[in-house]
Amino acid sequence: MHRIEKTANLIRSLNNYKSNKLEEYKFISEVCNYFDYIKDEPLSASDLEFLKYISNAVGIPHYYDLLNKFEKNNSLSNISLNTISSLIYESTLHVDENLKIHRYQKEILNQFSPDKKNRYFLSATTSFGKTFLVYEIIRKLKYKNIALIFPTIALLSENFQKLISSPEYKYFNKFSIHTLSDVPILGEYNLFIYTPERYLSFIDKHKHISLDFVFIDEIYKIDNEYLIDSENKENKENERDTAYRITLHEILSKARDILLVGPYIEFPEKEDTTINQSFNNFLNENGFEIINFNKYEIVSKNIISMKNGTNKITDDLTITLNSSEEKFIKIYKIISSLLNIPENVLLYTKGTTTAEKTIKDILELKPLVNSKDLSTQLKKFIQHLEKNFNIRDKDNNTWILINALKNRIGIHHGRIPKYIQKEIVELFNQGSLNVLISTTTITEGVNTSAKNLVVLSHYKGKKVLKSFDAKNIVGRAGRFLHHYSGRVLILDLKFKEIFESKGDVIKYKNYDEATKKDEIDLFITDDKYLNAKDKIRKLDILAEIQSENIPNEIISMFKTVSFHDKLDIYKKIKGLNSEEINQIKLLIRNINSSKLSINYDGLKIILYIIKPIITNFALKNIIDRESPTKQGNSYPIIIYMLSTYIKTGFLGCVRYQLDKNSVNIDNAIRKTADLIFNIFKFQLVKYLGVFNIMYKYHQSILNNSSIDREVGIDRLLIKLEYNAVTEKGRLASDYGAPQKIIDYYEFEENNDIKNSFDDFETEKFEQLSNILDK
């Protein structure tokens, strides 16, 4: 189609849009596609006037600004009445001298008013700019106490860094920004940036805090059926819904204004009695209004099903695939063709092992890049990894990631250390990497600059993706303010069927009497949504708590563990004999000594106490499996793993995996990351935390003292959650700093450690120290 015809079609669409014959979201898509085409064409003064006009007509003047990124001079030499009108309209979208929002963000911003309770549930596309909007809401309503709840530590640290160091967020300089759950002193203006789990830990310590405004991201996680855990060995659904629902339940009574946000959520029609209405019950009873922008792709999507034969990608690019070719050869062809345009590529695959194997297969073919093309930053990073991950397995293999990076390919999944994940995304976004393969970790709010998305599977782990998952994955193609259009190339055709299918509506089990409730749900569900049997269970549990005379402020801590499980732990602690108590006290002394260490016998007693309430298969497995020492004693293998981690860190645990399990280096790193960042950091901390609070409470009864005066295993819990115990060490860990930088802060800012930093660590330290000094 020639340029004149494309322009004529756009003008017809504009007229249809103005006369309400074309829906708003469809017009946005057409404008996106037109800009994507015209960015490569020569532009006259009249062209620029038209483009200025059309970008404001659609309500997104950023499209015109983006021309500069494609080396187009967008300075207007002629100013017509239409242009003046466009400029006047554009001025209404400015929130300050340098920043502006688009029309659809402004529609939401305008709904927030200081004169009313503002509670909204926003579902919008990944390109909509939801988080950016939140900061403008905060500025407009001048809130003082705010909580921002993100699903991951990576997003927590990204937003923390943005607020501390980006000039456009200087408004927040007056806020005390808190990311750790223990906050000794609150300022006049407080901004809490937490995950749900960390928020719950915070309110255990600050029960009476009130908040002006709360934002919760990825709110669909309240519904267990939206969550598929691809790494769960039991193949069960993800359990994060419990933390999300408890967090939301707590926030409803602590905050007046609340914004809940998620992508592509299907809402139940109020009039349809054949579908579950629990979510509408939640909205109605808590005063929430739905804002639905699910169809408003601010960056349009060009979806192409890749079939055997010739596939037309652009007017100038075709890719031919043969049925006889293995899948990795087809993938190689697609990647190399896109790199020749040149455009970057994000690959989605079903799991960690598949991601690494795909890259191995591709690297066995002709190299995608010349090693001389590596950027200085990427070279620093590779040198750092070669120095710090210089471990080989029995077959003399090194970590696949290092070889991939040398070919400008990144790997992103949940079994890679967090600071490495963070750097890989940064290198991809700045162009040092031009290929990134990922699992669904990329849908957890990780922002990449990917123009192209290649879909390799319709699975997440062993489970088939849902419509919601597929839409969320497709949403990662193209990024607002970087691209006009994202391209999605689908190699697994079943994926497109899922993407185009209608998804299940969101549900909220605490607002549905018919839904089965576990014990935790009984206490975050109104009685009218409990059946008669549930009400009896609830009364029985309350009576048992009362019989043990445990104060509510104690039994209500660690809210993701049931009251019954806490009572079970408490009763076992009461039944310990003097020798067992002495072993636990020896463990506590070792933990609180200058060099944190583990007393095996004391920890073994605690593990046996908590084992019956553990539901996580992986954690239970490494407690059940025991191994003897040379002295003839036998201990759960988790004790050896934990002791190794405390003494020698991540790499020590990798060596443990290589020695004890005879796995290859890639598998050893995956297993270690899972152990430390999932099992230790989330699962073990939760159960040991319950033991700790019940143990200290029991000791306070025996000693007739305050629980705050009792010493427990708190220091071990902090170490497991943060991989650090000092305040700056924990902040550095949250930020995603390399281990040696964390060690620097842990050992009282030791200059010997600082002097041993490599170039990569030195650069990251300079960035981080500027933030921590603030």
PDB file of C-alpha atoms in Angstrom, residues 326-478:
ATOM      1  CA  GLU A 326      14.099 -28.602  13.801  1.00  0.00           C
ATOM      2  CA  LYS A 327      12.477 -25.958  15.966  1.00  0.00           C
ATOM      3  CA  PHE A 328      15.738 -24.356  17.111  1.00  0.00           C
ATOM      4  CA  ILE A 329      16.778 -23.860  13.466  1.00  0.00           C
ATOM      5  CA  LYS A 330      13.502 -22.029  12.806  1.00  0.00           C
ATOM      6  CA  ILE A 331      14.123 -19.899  15.883  1.00  0.00           C
ATOM      7  CA  TYR A 332      17.644 -19.111  14.664  1.00  0.00           C
ATOM      8  CA  LYS A 333      16.286 -18.055  11.250  1.00  0.00           C
ATOM      9  CA  ILE A 334      13.718 -15.733  12.827  1.00  0.00           C
ATOM     10  CA  ILE A 335      16.213 -14.131  15.211  1.00  0.00           C
ATOM     11  CA  SER A 336      18.918 -13.610  12.603  1.00  0.00           C
ATOM     12  CA  SER A 337      16.414 -12.126  10.140  1.00  0.00           C
ATOM     13  CA  LEU A 338      15.121  -9.610  12.707  1.00  0.00           C
ATOM     14  CA  LEU A 339      18.640  -8.668  13.803  1.00  0.00           C
ATOM     15  CA  ASN A 340      19.453  -7.843  10.197  1.00  0.00           C
ATOM     16  CA  ILE A 341      16.675  -5.189  10.021  1.00  0.00           C
ATOM     17  CA  PRO A 342      18.042  -4.342  12.756  1.00  0.00           C
ATOM     18  CA  GLU A 343      15.553  -4.891  15.611  1.00  0.00           C
ATOM     19  CA  ASN A 344      15.841  -6.589  18.990  1.00  0.00           C
ATOM     20  CA  VAL A 345      14.021  -9.783  19.952  1.00  0.00           C
ATOM     21  CA  LEU A 346      12.354 -11.115  23.094  1.00  0.00           C
ATOM     22  CA  LEU A 347      11.646 -14.863  23.145  1.00  0.00           C
ATOM     23  CA  TYR A 348       9.009 -16.431  25.383  1.00  0.00           C
ATOM     24  CA  THR A 349       9.392 -20.073  26.366  1.00  0.00           C
ATOM     25  CA  LYS A 350       7.723 -22.287  28.928  1.00  0.00           C
ATOM     26  CA  GLY A 351      10.418 -22.826  31.564  1.00  0.00           C
ATOM     27  CA  THR A 352      13.958 -22.349  32.798  1.00  0.00           C
ATOM     28  CA  THR A 353      15.453 -25.560  31.444  1.00  0.00           C
ATOM     29  CA  THR A 354      13.830 -25.032  28.048  1.00  0.00           C
ATOM     30  CA  ALA A 355      15.131 -21.464  27.893  1.00  0.00           C
ATOM     31  CA  GLU A 356      18.716 -22.547  28.488  1.00  0.00           C
ATOM     32  CA  LYS A 357      18.521 -25.526  26.127  1.00  0.00           C
ATOM     33  CA  THR A 358      17.096 -23.321  23.352  1.00  0.00           C
ATOM     34  CA  ILE A 359      20.046 -20.951  23.649  1.00  0.00           C
ATOM     35  CA  LYS A 360      22.534 -23.833  23.709  1.00  0.00           C
ATOM     36  CA  ASP A 361      21.052 -25.229  20.499  1.00  0.00           C
ATOM     37  CA  ILE A 362      21.131 -21.813  18.806  1.00  0.00           C
ATOM     38  CA  LEU A 363      24.742 -21.173  19.827  1.00  0.00           C
ATOM     39  CA  GLU A 364      25.816 -24.409  18.146  1.00  0.00           C
ATOM     40  CA  LEU A 365      24.835 -22.846  14.835  1.00  0.00           C
ATOM     41  CA  LYS A 366      26.578 -19.912  13.150  1.00  0.00           C
ATOM     42  CA  PRO A 367      27.228 -17.069  15.667  1.00  0.00           C
ATOM     43  CA  LEU A 368      24.585 -14.321  15.638  1.00  0.00           C
ATOM     44  CA  VAL A 369      27.096 -11.533  16.334  1.00  0.00           C
ATOM     45  CA  ASN A 370      30.763 -10.687  16.067  1.00  0.00           C
ATOM     46  CA  SER A 371      32.455 -10.772  19.480  1.00  0.00           C
ATOM     47  CA  LYS A 372      34.051  -7.423  18.616  1.00  0.00           C
ATOM     48  CA  ASP A 373      30.584  -5.825  18.747  1.00  0.00           C
ATOM     49  CA  LEU A 374      30.297  -6.151  22.524  1.00  0.00           C
ATOM     50  CA  SER A 375      29.764  -2.880  24.393  1.00  0.00           C
ATOM     51  CA  THR A 376      32.118  -1.782  27.165  1.00  0.00           C
ATOM     52  CA  GLN A 377      29.354  -2.279  29.734  1.00  0.00           C
ATOM     53  CA  LEU A 378      28.641  -5.812  28.541  1.00  0.00           C
ATOM     54  CA  LYS A 379      32.351  -6.694  28.595  1.00  0.00           C
ATOM     55  CA  LYS A 380      32.590  -5.490  32.213  1.00  0.00           C
ATOM     56  CA  PHE A 381      29.623  -7.631  33.145  1.00  0.00           C
ATOM     57  CA  ILE A 382      30.985 -10.740  31.406  1.00  0.00           C
ATOM     58  CA  GLN A 383      34.365 -10.277  33.104  1.00  0.00           C
ATOM     59  CA  HIS A 384      32.592  -9.974  36.448  1.00  0.00           C
ATOM     60  CA  LEU A 385      30.659 -13.201  35.897  1.00  0.00           C
ATOM     61  CA  GLU A 386      33.726 -15.070  34.655  1.00  0.00           C
ATOM     62  CA  LYS A 387      35.557 -14.007  37.807  1.00  0.00           C
ATOM     63  CA  ASN A 388      32.750 -14.753  40.263  1.00  0.00           C
ATOM     64  CA  PHE A 389      31.133 -17.774  38.606  1.00  0.00           C
ATOM     65  CA  ASN A 390      34.353 -19.506  37.597  1.00  0.00           C
ATOM     66  CA  ILE A 391      32.962 -22.924  38.477  1.00  0.00           C
ATOM     67  CA  ARG A 392      32.990 -25.903  36.156  1.00  0.00           C
ATOM     68  CA  ASP A 393      31.096 -29.167  36.464  1.00  0.00           C
ATOM     69  CA  LYS A 394      32.523 -32.678  36.022  1.00  0.00           C
ATOM     70  CA  ASP A 395      32.244 -32.309  32.231  1.00  0.00           C
ATOM     71  CA  ASN A 396      34.236 -29.045  32.387  1.00  0.00           C
ATOM     72  CA  ASN A 397      31.207 -26.956  31.348  1.00  0.00           C
ATOM     73  CA  THR A 398      30.806 -23.329  32.376  1.00  0.00           C
ATOM     74  CA  TRP A 399      27.527 -21.506  32.971  1.00  0.00           C
ATOM     75  CA  ILE A 400      25.462 -21.186  29.779  1.00  0.00           C
ATOM     76  CA  LEU A 401      24.577 -17.577  30.608  1.00  0.00           C
ATOM     77  CA  ILE A 402      28.184 -16.404  30.206  1.00  0.00           C
ATOM     78  CA  ASN A 403      28.469 -17.957  26.738  1.00  0.00           C
ATOM     79  CA  ALA A 404      25.075 -16.486  25.803  1.00  0.00           C
ATOM     80  CA  LEU A 405      26.129 -12.978  26.859  1.00  0.00           C
ATOM     81  CA  LYS A 406      29.240 -13.244  24.695  1.00  0.00           C
ATOM     82  CA  ASN A 407      26.799 -13.639  21.811  1.00  0.00           C
ATOM     83  CA  ARG A 408      24.695 -10.663  22.986  1.00  0.00           C
ATOM     84  CA  ILE A 409      21.944 -12.970  24.221  1.00  0.00           C
ATOM     85  CA  GLY A 410      20.397 -12.627  27.652  1.00  0.00           C
ATOM     86  CA  ILE A 411      18.521 -15.256  29.668  1.00  0.00           C
ATOM     87  CA  HIS A 412      15.861 -14.165  32.165  1.00  0.00           C
ATOM     88  CA  HIS A 413      14.088 -16.521  34.549  1.00  0.00           C
ATOM     89  CA  GLY A 414      13.431 -16.986  38.254  1.00  0.00           C
ATOM     90  CA  ARG A 415      16.460 -19.233  38.800  1.00  0.00           C
ATOM     91  CA  ILE A 416      19.071 -16.562  38.120  1.00  0.00           C
ATOM     92  CA  PRO A 417      20.444 -14.351  40.936  1.00  0.00           C
ATOM     93  CA  LYS A 418      18.449 -11.143  41.154  1.00  0.00           C
ATOM     94  CA  TYR A 419      21.244  -8.667  40.483  1.00  0.00           C
ATOM     95  CA  ILE A 420      22.152 -10.593  37.339  1.00  0.00           C
ATOM     96  CA  GLN A 421      18.522 -10.570  36.160  1.00  0.00           C
ATOM     97  CA  LYS A 422      18.425  -6.820  36.712  1.00  0.00           C
ATOM     98  CA  GLU A 423      21.630  -6.174  34.766  1.00  0.00           C
ATOM     99  CA  ILE A 424      20.508  -8.379  31.870  1.00  0.00           C
ATOM    100  CA  VAL A 425      17.309  -6.326  31.455  1.00  0.00           C
ATOM    101  CA  GLU A 426      19.302  -3.070  31.599  1.00  0.00           C
ATOM    102  CA  LEU A 427      21.769  -4.313  28.981  1.00  0.00           C
ATOM    103  CA  PHE A 428      18.920  -5.412  26.732  1.00  0.00           C
ATOM    104  CA  ASN A 429      17.128  -2.077  27.078  1.00  0.00           C
ATOM    105  CA  GLN A 430      20.256  -0.064  26.283  1.00  0.00           C
ATOM    106  CA  GLY A 431      21.015  -2.211  23.219  1.00  0.00           C
ATOM    107  CA  SER A 432      24.073  -4.091  24.492  1.00  0.00           C
ATOM    108  CA  LEU A 433      22.042  -7.297  24.218  1.00  0.00           C
ATOM    109  CA  ASN A 434      19.807  -7.751  21.222  1.00  0.00           C
ATOM    110  CA  VAL A 435      18.173 -11.064  22.141  1.00  0.00           C
ATOM    111  CA  LEU A 436      16.507 -11.968  25.443  1.00  0.00           C
ATOM    112  CA  ILE A 437      14.874 -15.321  26.191  1.00  0.00           C
ATOM    113  CA  SER A 438      12.486 -15.414  29.109  1.00  0.00           C
ATOM    114  CA  THR A 439       9.862 -17.402  30.948  1.00  0.00           C
ATOM    115  CA  THR A 440       6.794 -15.732  32.471  1.00  0.00           C
ATOM    116  CA  THR A 441       9.110 -13.776  34.795  1.00  0.00           C
ATOM    117  CA  ILE A 442       8.957 -11.135  32.070  1.00  0.00           C
ATOM    118  CA  THR A 443       5.238 -10.630  32.767  1.00  0.00           C
ATOM    119  CA  GLU A 444       5.882  -9.653  36.408  1.00  0.00           C
ATOM    120  CA  GLY A 445       6.142  -5.997  35.497  1.00  0.00           C
ATOM    121  CA  VAL A 446       9.655  -6.208  34.018  1.00  0.00           C
ATOM    122  CA  ASN A 447       9.880  -3.446  31.422  1.00  0.00           C
ATOM    123  CA  THR A 448      11.917  -4.208  28.317  1.00  0.00           C
ATOM    124  CA  SER A 449      12.431  -2.318  25.079  1.00  0.00           C
ATOM    125  CA  ALA A 450      11.531  -5.323  22.933  1.00  0.00           C
ATOM    126  CA  LYS A 451      10.190  -4.487  19.487  1.00  0.00           C
ATOM    127  CA  ASN A 452       9.684  -8.153  18.608  1.00  0.00           C
ATOM    128  CA  LEU A 453       8.280 -10.982  20.693  1.00  0.00           C
ATOM    129  CA  VAL A 454       8.693 -14.557  19.441  1.00  0.00           C
ATOM    130  CA  VAL A 455       6.376 -17.029  21.178  1.00  0.00           C
ATOM    131  CA  LEU A 456       7.820 -20.537  21.358  1.00  0.00           C
ATOM    132  CA  SER A 457       5.241 -22.309  23.511  1.00  0.00           C
ATOM    133  CA  HIS A 458       1.639 -22.246  24.716  1.00  0.00           C
ATOM    134  CA  TYR A 459       2.706 -23.688  28.061  1.00  0.00           C
ATOM    135  CA  LYS A 460       3.872 -22.283  31.379  1.00  0.00           C
ATOM    136  CA  GLY A 461       5.873 -25.130  32.845  1.00  0.00           C
ATOM    137  CA  LYS A 462       3.685 -28.219  32.404  1.00  0.00           C
ATOM    138  CA  LYS A 463       0.428 -26.281  32.290  1.00  0.00           C
ATOM    139  CA  VAL A 464      -1.368 -24.758  29.352  1.00  0.00           C
ATOM    140  CA  LEU A 465      -1.439 -20.967  29.406  1.00  0.00           C
ATOM    141  CA  LYS A 466      -4.698 -19.184  30.070  1.00  0.00           C
ATOM    142  CA  SER A 467      -6.109 -16.386  27.930  1.00  0.00           C
ATOM    143  CA  PHE A 468      -4.983 -13.882  30.551  1.00  0.00           C
ATOM    144  CA  ASP A 469      -1.394 -15.201  30.458  1.00  0.00           C
ATOM    145  CA  ALA A 470      -1.292 -15.069  26.657  1.00  0.00           C
ATOM    146  CA  LYS A 471      -2.526 -11.454  26.547  1.00  0.00           C
ATOM    147  CA  ASN A 472      -0.007 -10.472  29.206  1.00  0.00           C
ATOM    148  CA  ILE A 473       2.831 -12.093  27.245  1.00  0.00           C
ATOM    149  CA  VAL A 474       1.785 -10.453  23.947  1.00  0.00           C
ATOM    150  CA  GLY A 475       1.659  -7.125  25.780  1.00  0.00           C
ATOM    151  CA  ARG A 476       5.457  -7.265  26.155  1.00  0.00           C
ATOM    152  CA  ALA A 477       5.970  -6.589  22.433  1.00  0.00           C
ATOM    153  CA  GLY A 478       6.660  -2.894  21.890  1.00  0.00           C
TER     154      GLY A 478
END
